[in-house]
PDB file of C-alpha atoms in Angstrom:
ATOM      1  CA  UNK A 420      -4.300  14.703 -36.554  1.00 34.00           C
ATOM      2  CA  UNK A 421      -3.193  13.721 -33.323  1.00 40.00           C
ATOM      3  CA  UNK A 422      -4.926  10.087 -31.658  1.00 40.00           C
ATOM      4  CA  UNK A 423      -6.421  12.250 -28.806  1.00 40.00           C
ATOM      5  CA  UNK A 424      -6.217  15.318 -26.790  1.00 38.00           C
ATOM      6  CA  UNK A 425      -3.622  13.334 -25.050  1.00 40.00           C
ATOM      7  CA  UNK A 426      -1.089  12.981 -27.706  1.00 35.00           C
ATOM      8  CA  UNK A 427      -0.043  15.279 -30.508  1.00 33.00           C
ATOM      9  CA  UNK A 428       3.091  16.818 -32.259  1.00 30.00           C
ATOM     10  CA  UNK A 429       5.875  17.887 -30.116  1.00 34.00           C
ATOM     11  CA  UNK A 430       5.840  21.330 -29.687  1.00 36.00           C
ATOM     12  CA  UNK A 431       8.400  23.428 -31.645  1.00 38.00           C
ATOM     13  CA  UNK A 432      10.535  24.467 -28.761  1.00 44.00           C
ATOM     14  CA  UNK A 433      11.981  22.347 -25.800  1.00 47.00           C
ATOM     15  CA  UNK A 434       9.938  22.514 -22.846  1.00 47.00           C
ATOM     16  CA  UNK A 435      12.172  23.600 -19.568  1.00 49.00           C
ATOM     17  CA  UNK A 436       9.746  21.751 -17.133  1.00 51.00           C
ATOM     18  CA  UNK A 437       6.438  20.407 -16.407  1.00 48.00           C
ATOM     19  CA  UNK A 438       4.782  23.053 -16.537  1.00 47.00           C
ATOM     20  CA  UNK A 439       5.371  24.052 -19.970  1.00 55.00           C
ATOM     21  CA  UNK A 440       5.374  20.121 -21.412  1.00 59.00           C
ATOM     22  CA  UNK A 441       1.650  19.599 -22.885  1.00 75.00           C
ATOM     23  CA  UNK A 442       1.877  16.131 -23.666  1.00 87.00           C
ATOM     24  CA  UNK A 443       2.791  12.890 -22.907  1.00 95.00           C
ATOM     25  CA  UNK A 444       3.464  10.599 -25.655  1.00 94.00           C
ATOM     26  CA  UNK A 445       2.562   6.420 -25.862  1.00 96.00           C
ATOM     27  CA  UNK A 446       5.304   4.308 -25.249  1.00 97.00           C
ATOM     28  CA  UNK A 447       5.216   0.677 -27.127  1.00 94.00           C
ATOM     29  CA  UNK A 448       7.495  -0.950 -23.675  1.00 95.00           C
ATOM     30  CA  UNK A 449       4.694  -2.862 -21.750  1.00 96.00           C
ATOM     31  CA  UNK A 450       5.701  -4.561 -18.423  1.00 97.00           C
ATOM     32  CA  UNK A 451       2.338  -6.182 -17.668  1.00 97.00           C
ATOM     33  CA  UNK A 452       3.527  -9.700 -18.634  1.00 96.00           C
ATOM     34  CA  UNK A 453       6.964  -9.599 -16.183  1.00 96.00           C
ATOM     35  CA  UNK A 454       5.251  -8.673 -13.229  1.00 97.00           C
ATOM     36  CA  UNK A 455       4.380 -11.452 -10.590  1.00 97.00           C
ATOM     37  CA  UNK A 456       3.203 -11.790  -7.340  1.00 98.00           C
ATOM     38  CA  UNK A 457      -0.025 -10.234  -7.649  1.00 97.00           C
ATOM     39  CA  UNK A 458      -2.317 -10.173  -5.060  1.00 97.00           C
ATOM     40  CA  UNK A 459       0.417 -12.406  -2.902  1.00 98.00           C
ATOM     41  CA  UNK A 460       3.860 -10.146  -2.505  1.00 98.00           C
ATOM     42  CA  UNK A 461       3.939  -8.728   1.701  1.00 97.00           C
ATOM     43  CA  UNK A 462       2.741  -4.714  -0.048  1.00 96.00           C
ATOM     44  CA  UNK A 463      -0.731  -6.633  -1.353  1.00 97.00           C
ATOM     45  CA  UNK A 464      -1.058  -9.128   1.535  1.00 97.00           C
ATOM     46  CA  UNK A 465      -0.862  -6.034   4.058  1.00 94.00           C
ATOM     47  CA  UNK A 466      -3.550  -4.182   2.203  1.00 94.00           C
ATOM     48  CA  UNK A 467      -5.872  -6.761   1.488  1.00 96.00           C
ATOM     49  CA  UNK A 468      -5.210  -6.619  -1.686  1.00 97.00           C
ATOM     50  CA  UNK A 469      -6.247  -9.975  -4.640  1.00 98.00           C
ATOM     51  CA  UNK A 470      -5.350 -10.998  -7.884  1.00 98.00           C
ATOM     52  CA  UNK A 471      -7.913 -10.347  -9.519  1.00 98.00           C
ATOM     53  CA  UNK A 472      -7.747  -6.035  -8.787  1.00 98.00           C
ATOM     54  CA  UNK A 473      -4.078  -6.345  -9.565  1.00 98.00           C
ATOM     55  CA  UNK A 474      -5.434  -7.915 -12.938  1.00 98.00           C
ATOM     56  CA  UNK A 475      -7.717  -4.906 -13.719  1.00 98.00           C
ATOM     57  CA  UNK A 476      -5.589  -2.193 -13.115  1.00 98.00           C
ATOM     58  CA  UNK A 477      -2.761  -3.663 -14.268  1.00 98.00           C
ATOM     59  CA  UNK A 478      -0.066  -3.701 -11.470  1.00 98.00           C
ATOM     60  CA  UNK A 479       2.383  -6.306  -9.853  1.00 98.00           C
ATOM     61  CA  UNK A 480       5.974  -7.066  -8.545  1.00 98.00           C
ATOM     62  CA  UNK A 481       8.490  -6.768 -10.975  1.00 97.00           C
ATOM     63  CA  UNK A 482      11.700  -9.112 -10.121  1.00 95.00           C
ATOM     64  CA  UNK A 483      14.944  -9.248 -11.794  1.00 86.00           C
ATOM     65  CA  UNK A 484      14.904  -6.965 -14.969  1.00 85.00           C
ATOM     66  CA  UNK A 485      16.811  -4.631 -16.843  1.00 87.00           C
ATOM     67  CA  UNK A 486      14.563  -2.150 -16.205  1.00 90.00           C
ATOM     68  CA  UNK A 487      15.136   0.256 -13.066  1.00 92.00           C
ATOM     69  CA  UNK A 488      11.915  -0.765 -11.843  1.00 96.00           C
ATOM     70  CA  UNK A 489      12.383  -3.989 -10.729  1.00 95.00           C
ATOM     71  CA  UNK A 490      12.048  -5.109  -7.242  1.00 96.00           C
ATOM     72  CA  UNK A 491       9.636  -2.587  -6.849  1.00 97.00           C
ATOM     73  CA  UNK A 492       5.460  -2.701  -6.762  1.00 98.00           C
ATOM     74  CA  UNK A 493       4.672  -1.415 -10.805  1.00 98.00           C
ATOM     75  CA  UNK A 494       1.443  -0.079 -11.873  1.00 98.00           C
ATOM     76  CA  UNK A 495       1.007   0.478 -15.913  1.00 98.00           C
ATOM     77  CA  UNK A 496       0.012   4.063 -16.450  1.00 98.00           C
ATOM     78  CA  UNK A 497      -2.685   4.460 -19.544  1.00 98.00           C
ATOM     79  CA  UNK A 498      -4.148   7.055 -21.351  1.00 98.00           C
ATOM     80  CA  UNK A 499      -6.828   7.027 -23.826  1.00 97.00           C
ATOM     81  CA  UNK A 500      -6.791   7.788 -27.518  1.00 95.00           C
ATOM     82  CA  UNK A 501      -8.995   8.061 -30.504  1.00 93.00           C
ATOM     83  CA  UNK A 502      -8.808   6.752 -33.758  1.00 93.00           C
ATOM     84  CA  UNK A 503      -9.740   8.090 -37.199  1.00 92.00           C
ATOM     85  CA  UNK A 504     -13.427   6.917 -36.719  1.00 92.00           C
ATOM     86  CA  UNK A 505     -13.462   7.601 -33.303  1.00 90.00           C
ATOM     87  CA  UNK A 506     -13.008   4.311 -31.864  1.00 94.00           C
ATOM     88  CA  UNK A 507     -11.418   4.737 -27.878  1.00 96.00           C
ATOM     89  CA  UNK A 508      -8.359   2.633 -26.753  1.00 97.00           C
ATOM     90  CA  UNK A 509      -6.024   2.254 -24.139  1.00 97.00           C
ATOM     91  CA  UNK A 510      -2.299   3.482 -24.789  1.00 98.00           C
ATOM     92  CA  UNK A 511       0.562   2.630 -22.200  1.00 98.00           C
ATOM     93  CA  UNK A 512       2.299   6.143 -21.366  1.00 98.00           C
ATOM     94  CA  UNK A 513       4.776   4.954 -18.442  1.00 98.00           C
ATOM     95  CA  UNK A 514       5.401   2.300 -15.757  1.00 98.00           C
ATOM     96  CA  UNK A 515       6.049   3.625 -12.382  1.00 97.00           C
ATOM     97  CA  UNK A 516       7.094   1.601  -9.374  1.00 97.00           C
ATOM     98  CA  UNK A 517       6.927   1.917  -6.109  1.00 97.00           C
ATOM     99  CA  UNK A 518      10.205   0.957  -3.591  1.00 97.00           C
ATOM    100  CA  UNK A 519       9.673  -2.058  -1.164  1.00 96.00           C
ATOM    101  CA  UNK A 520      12.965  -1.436   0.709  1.00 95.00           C
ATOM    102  CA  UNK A 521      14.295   1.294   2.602  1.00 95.00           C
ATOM    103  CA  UNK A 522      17.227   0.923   0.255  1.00 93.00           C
ATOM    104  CA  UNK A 523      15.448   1.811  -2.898  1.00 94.00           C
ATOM    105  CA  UNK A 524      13.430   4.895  -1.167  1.00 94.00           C
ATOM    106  CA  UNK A 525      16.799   6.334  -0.071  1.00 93.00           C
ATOM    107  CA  UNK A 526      18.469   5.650  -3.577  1.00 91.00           C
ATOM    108  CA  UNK A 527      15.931   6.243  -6.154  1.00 90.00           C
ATOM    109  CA  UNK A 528      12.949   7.540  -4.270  1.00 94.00           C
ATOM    110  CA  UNK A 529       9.679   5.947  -2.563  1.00 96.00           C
ATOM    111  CA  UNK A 530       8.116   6.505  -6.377  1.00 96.00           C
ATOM    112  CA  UNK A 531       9.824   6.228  -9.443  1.00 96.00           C
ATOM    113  CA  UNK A 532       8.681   6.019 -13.317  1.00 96.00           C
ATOM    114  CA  UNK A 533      10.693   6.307 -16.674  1.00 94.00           C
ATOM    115  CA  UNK A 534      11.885   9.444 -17.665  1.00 92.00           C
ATOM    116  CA  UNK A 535      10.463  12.078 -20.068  1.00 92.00           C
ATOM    117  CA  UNK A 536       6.952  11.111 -18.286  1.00 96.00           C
ATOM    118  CA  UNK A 537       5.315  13.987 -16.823  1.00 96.00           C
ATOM    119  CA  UNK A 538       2.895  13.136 -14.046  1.00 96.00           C
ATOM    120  CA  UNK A 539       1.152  16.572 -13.187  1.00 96.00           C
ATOM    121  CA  UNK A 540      -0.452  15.618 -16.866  1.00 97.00           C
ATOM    122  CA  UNK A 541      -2.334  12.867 -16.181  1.00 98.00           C
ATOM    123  CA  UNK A 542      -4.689  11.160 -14.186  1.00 98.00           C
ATOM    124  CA  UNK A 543      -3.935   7.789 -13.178  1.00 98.00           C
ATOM    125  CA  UNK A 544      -6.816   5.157 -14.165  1.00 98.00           C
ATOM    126  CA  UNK A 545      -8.691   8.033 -16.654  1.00 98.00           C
ATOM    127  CA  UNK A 546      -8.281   4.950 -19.218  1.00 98.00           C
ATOM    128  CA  UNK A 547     -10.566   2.632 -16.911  1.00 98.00           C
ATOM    129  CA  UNK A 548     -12.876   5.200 -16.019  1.00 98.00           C
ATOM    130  CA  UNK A 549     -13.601   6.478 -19.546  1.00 98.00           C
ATOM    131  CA  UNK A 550     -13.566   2.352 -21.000  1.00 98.00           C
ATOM    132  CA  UNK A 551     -14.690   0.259 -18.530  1.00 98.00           C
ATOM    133  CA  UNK A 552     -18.373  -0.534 -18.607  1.00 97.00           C
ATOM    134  CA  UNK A 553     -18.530  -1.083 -14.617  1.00 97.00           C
ATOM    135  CA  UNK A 554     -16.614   2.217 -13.754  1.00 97.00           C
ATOM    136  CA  UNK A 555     -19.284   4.109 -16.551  1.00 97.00           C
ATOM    137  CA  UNK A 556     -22.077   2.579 -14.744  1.00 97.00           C
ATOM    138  CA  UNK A 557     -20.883   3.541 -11.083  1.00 97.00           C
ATOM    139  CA  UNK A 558     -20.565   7.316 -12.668  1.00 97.00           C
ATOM    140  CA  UNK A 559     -23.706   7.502 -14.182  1.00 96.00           C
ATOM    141  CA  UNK A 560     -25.465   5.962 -10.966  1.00 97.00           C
ATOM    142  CA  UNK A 561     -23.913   8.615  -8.235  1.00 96.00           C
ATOM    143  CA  UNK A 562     -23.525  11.602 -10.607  1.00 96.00           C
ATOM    144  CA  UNK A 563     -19.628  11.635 -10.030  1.00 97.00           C
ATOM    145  CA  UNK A 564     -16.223  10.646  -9.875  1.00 98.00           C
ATOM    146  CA  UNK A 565     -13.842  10.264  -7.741  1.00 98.00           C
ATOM    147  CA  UNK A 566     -10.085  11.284  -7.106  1.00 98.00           C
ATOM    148  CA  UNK A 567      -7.790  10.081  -5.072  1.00 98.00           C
ATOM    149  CA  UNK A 568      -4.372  10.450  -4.480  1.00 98.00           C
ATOM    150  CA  UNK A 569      -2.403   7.554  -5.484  1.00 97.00           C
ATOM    151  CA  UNK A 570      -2.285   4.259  -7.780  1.00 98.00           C
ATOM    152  CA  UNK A 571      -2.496   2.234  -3.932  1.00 97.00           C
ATOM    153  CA  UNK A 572      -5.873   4.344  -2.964  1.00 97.00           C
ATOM    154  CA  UNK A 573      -7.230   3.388  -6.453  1.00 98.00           C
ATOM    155  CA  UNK A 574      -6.443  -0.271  -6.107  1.00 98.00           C
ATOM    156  CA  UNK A 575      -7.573  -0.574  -2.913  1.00 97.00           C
ATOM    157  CA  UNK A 576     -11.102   0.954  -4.149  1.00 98.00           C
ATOM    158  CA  UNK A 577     -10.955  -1.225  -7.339  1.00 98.00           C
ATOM    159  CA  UNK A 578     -10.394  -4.321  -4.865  1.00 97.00           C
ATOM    160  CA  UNK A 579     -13.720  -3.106  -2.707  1.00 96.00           C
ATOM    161  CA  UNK A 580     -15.848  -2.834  -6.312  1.00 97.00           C
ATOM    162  CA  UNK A 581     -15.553   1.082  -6.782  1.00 98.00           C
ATOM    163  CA  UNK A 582     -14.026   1.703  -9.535  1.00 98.00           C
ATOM    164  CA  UNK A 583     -14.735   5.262 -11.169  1.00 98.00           C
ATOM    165  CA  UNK A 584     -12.067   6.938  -9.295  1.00 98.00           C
ATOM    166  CA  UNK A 585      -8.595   8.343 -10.688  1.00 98.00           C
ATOM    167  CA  UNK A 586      -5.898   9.248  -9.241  1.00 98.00           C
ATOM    168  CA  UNK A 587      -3.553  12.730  -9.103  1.00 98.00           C
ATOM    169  CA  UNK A 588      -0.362  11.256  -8.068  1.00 97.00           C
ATOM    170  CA  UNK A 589       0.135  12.851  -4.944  1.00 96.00           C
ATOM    171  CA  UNK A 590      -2.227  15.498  -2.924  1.00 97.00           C
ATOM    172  CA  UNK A 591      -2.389  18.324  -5.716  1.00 96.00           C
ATOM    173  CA  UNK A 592      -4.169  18.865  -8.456  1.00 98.00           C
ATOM    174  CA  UNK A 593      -2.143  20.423 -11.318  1.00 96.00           C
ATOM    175  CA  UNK A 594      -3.960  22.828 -13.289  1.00 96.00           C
ATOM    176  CA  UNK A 595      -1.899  20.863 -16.311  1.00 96.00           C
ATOM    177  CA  UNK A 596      -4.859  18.078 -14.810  1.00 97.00           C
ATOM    178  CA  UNK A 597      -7.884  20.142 -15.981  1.00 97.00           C
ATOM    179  CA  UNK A 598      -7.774  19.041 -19.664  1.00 96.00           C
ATOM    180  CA  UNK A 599      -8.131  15.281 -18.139  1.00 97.00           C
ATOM    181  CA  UNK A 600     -10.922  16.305 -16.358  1.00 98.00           C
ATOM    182  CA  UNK A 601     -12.762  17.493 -19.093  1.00 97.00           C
ATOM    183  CA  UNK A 602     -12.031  14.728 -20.753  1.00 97.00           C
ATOM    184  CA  UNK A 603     -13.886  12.605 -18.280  1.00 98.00           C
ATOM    185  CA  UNK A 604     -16.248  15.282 -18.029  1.00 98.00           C
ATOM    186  CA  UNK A 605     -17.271  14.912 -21.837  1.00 96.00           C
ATOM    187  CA  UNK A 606     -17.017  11.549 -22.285  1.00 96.00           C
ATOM    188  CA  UNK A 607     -19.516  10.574 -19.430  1.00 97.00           C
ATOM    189  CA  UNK A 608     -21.521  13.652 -19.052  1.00 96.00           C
ATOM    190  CA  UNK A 609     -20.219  14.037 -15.274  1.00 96.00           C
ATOM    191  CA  UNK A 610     -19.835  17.412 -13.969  1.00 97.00           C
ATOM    192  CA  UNK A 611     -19.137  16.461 -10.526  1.00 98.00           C
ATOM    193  CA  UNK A 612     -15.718  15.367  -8.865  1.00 98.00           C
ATOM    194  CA  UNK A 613     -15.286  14.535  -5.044  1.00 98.00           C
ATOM    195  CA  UNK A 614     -12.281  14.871  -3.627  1.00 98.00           C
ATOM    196  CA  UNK A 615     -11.151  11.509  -1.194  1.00 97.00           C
ATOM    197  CA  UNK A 616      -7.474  12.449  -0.810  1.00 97.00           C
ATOM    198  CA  UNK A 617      -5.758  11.560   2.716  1.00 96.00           C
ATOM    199  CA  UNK A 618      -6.627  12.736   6.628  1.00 94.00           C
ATOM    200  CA  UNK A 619      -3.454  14.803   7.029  1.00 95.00           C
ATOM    201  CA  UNK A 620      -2.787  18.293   6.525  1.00 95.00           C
ATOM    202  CA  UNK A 621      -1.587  17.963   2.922  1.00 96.00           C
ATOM    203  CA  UNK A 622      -4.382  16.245   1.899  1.00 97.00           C
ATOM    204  CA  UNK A 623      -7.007  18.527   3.609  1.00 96.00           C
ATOM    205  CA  UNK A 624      -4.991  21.566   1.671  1.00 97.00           C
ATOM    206  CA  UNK A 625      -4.616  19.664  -1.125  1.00 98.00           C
ATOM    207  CA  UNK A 626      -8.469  18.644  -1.853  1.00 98.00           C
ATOM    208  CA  UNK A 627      -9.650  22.786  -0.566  1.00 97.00           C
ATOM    209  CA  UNK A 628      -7.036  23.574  -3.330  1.00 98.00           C
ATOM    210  CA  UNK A 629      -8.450  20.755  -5.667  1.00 98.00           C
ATOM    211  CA  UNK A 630     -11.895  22.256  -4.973  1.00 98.00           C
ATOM    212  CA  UNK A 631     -10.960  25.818  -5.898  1.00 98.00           C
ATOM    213  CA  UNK A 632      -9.395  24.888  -8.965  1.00 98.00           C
ATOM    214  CA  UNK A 633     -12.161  23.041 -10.500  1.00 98.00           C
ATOM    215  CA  UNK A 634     -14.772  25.329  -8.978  1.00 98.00           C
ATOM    216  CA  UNK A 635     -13.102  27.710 -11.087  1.00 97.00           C
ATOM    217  CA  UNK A 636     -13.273  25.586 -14.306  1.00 96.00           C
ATOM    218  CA  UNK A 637     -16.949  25.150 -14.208  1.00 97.00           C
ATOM    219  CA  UNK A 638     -17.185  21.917 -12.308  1.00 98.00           C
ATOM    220  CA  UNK A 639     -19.216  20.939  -9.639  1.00 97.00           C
ATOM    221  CA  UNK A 640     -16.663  19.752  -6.548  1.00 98.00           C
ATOM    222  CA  UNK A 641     -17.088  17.924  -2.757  1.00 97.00           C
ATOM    223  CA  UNK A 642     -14.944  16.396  -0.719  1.00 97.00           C
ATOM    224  CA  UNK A 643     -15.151  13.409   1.020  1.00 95.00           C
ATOM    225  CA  UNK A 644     -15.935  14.096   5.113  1.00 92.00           C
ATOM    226  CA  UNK A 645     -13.547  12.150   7.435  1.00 93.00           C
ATOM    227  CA  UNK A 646     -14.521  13.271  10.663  1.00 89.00           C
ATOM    228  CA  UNK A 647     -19.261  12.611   9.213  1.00 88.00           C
ATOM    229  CA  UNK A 648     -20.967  10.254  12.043  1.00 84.00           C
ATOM    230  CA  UNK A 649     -22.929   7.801  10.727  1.00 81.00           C
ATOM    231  CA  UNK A 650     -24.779   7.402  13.391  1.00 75.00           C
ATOM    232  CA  UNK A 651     -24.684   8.754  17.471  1.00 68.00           C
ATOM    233  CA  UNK A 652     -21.997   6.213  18.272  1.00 75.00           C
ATOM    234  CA  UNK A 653     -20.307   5.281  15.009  1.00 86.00           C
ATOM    235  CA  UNK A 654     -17.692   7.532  13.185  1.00 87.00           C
ATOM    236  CA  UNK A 655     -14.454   6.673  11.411  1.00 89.00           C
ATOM    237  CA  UNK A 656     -11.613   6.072  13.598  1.00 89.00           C
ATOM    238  CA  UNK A 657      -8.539   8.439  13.436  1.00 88.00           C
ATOM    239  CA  UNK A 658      -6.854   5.197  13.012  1.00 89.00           C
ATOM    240  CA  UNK A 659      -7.572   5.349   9.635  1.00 91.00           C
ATOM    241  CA  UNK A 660      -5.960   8.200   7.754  1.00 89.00           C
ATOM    242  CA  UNK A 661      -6.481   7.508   3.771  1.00 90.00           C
ATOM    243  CA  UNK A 662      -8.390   4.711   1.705  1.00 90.00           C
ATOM    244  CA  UNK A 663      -5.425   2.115   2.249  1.00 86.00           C
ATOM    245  CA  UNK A 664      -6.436   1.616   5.835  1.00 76.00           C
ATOM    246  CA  UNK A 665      -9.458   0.896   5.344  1.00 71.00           C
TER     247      UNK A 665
END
């Protein structure tokens, strides 16, 4: 039998897209010990970012390589498997990096990962969320978790001590998504998500979409409130448009 519901067989005929692919399969390739500059290259300096959140999630500057990754910021994607006894782990199932020129958003995009690696599968972080004893505690104290749009917006969280959020890779949630959410959902017990995804319009779509869609699975669904006062004279300023500004 396959480690998890993340990884089985592949199917019997060639999927034409996304939307028919199931799975995503481990890779053995892990980039974690190349990358440098954590906490200290310009994209972590400018958001605040340390070491030490770099450390947990797993994420850093990758300089010359082979790889088409490097020069770029690289987060390790995970997912989360089961053994024969049902013992949880960590599997690697892609790097992707994101460009720190203009160059490299013009000629291979502002995000890139290795091919065959299906993003509207997976939540980024679900292997933190469902394994780390801190993240399990934050769920079980506020009754949910969180998701956010990117592997930046989870860092940046992770670097201010919140750290059961995951990520969808962009502002939509893919209904190929809902099997990690019941994964999450069943391994903590949490049947409420909260939407935090950015201030502009395709976020705001994106999270009343997000809500639908789980709303229609059975979960229990807010969204975070940009424009709440928390207090007569103190709101958040429309400076601040998504977690990274904060």
């Amino acid at each position: 039998s396959p480690p998890s519901s993340t990884v089985a067989t592949q199917p019997t005929q060639k999927p034409s897209g996304e939307e028919e692919k199931k799975f995503n399969h481990p890779i053995r390739q892990n980039l974690l010990p190349a990358l440098s500059q954590q906490g200290t290259h310009p994209e972590f300096v400018r958001r605040e970012i340390t070491a030490q959140a770099c450390d947990y999630l797993g994420c850093g500057y990758l300089e010359k390589s082979s790889s088409h990754l490097q020069e770029r910021i690289v987060f390790q994607v995970r997912g989360v498997r089961s053994d024969d006894h049902g013992n949880l782990s960590p599997m690697i199932l892609t790097h992707m990096g994101r460009a720190t020129t203009e160059t490299q958003k013009e000629s291979d995009g502002k995000w890139t990962h290795y091919a065959g690696f299906h993003k509207s599968l997976e939540l980024y972080n679900i292997d933190k969320v469902i394994l780390d004893e801190r993240a399990k505690r934050q769920a079980d104290l506020c009754g949910h978790i969180l998701i956010t749009e990117g592997c930046f917006d989870v860092l940046k969280l992770a670097e201010a001590g919140i750290f059961n959020v995951v990520a969808t890779f962009g502002a939509q949630l893919s209904k190929n998504q809902i099997p990690r959410i019941q994964e999450i959902s069943e391994k903590l017990g949490i049947k409420h998500f909260r939407f935090v995804y950015d201030r502009d319009k395709a976020g705001v779509q994106g999270a009343e979409e997000g809500v639908r869609l789980l709303q229609k699975s059975g979960f229990q669904v807010s969204v975070f409130d940009w424009e709440q006062s928390f207090s007569a004279k103190k709101r958040i300023s429309e400076e601040i448009t998504d977690i990274c500004d904060c």
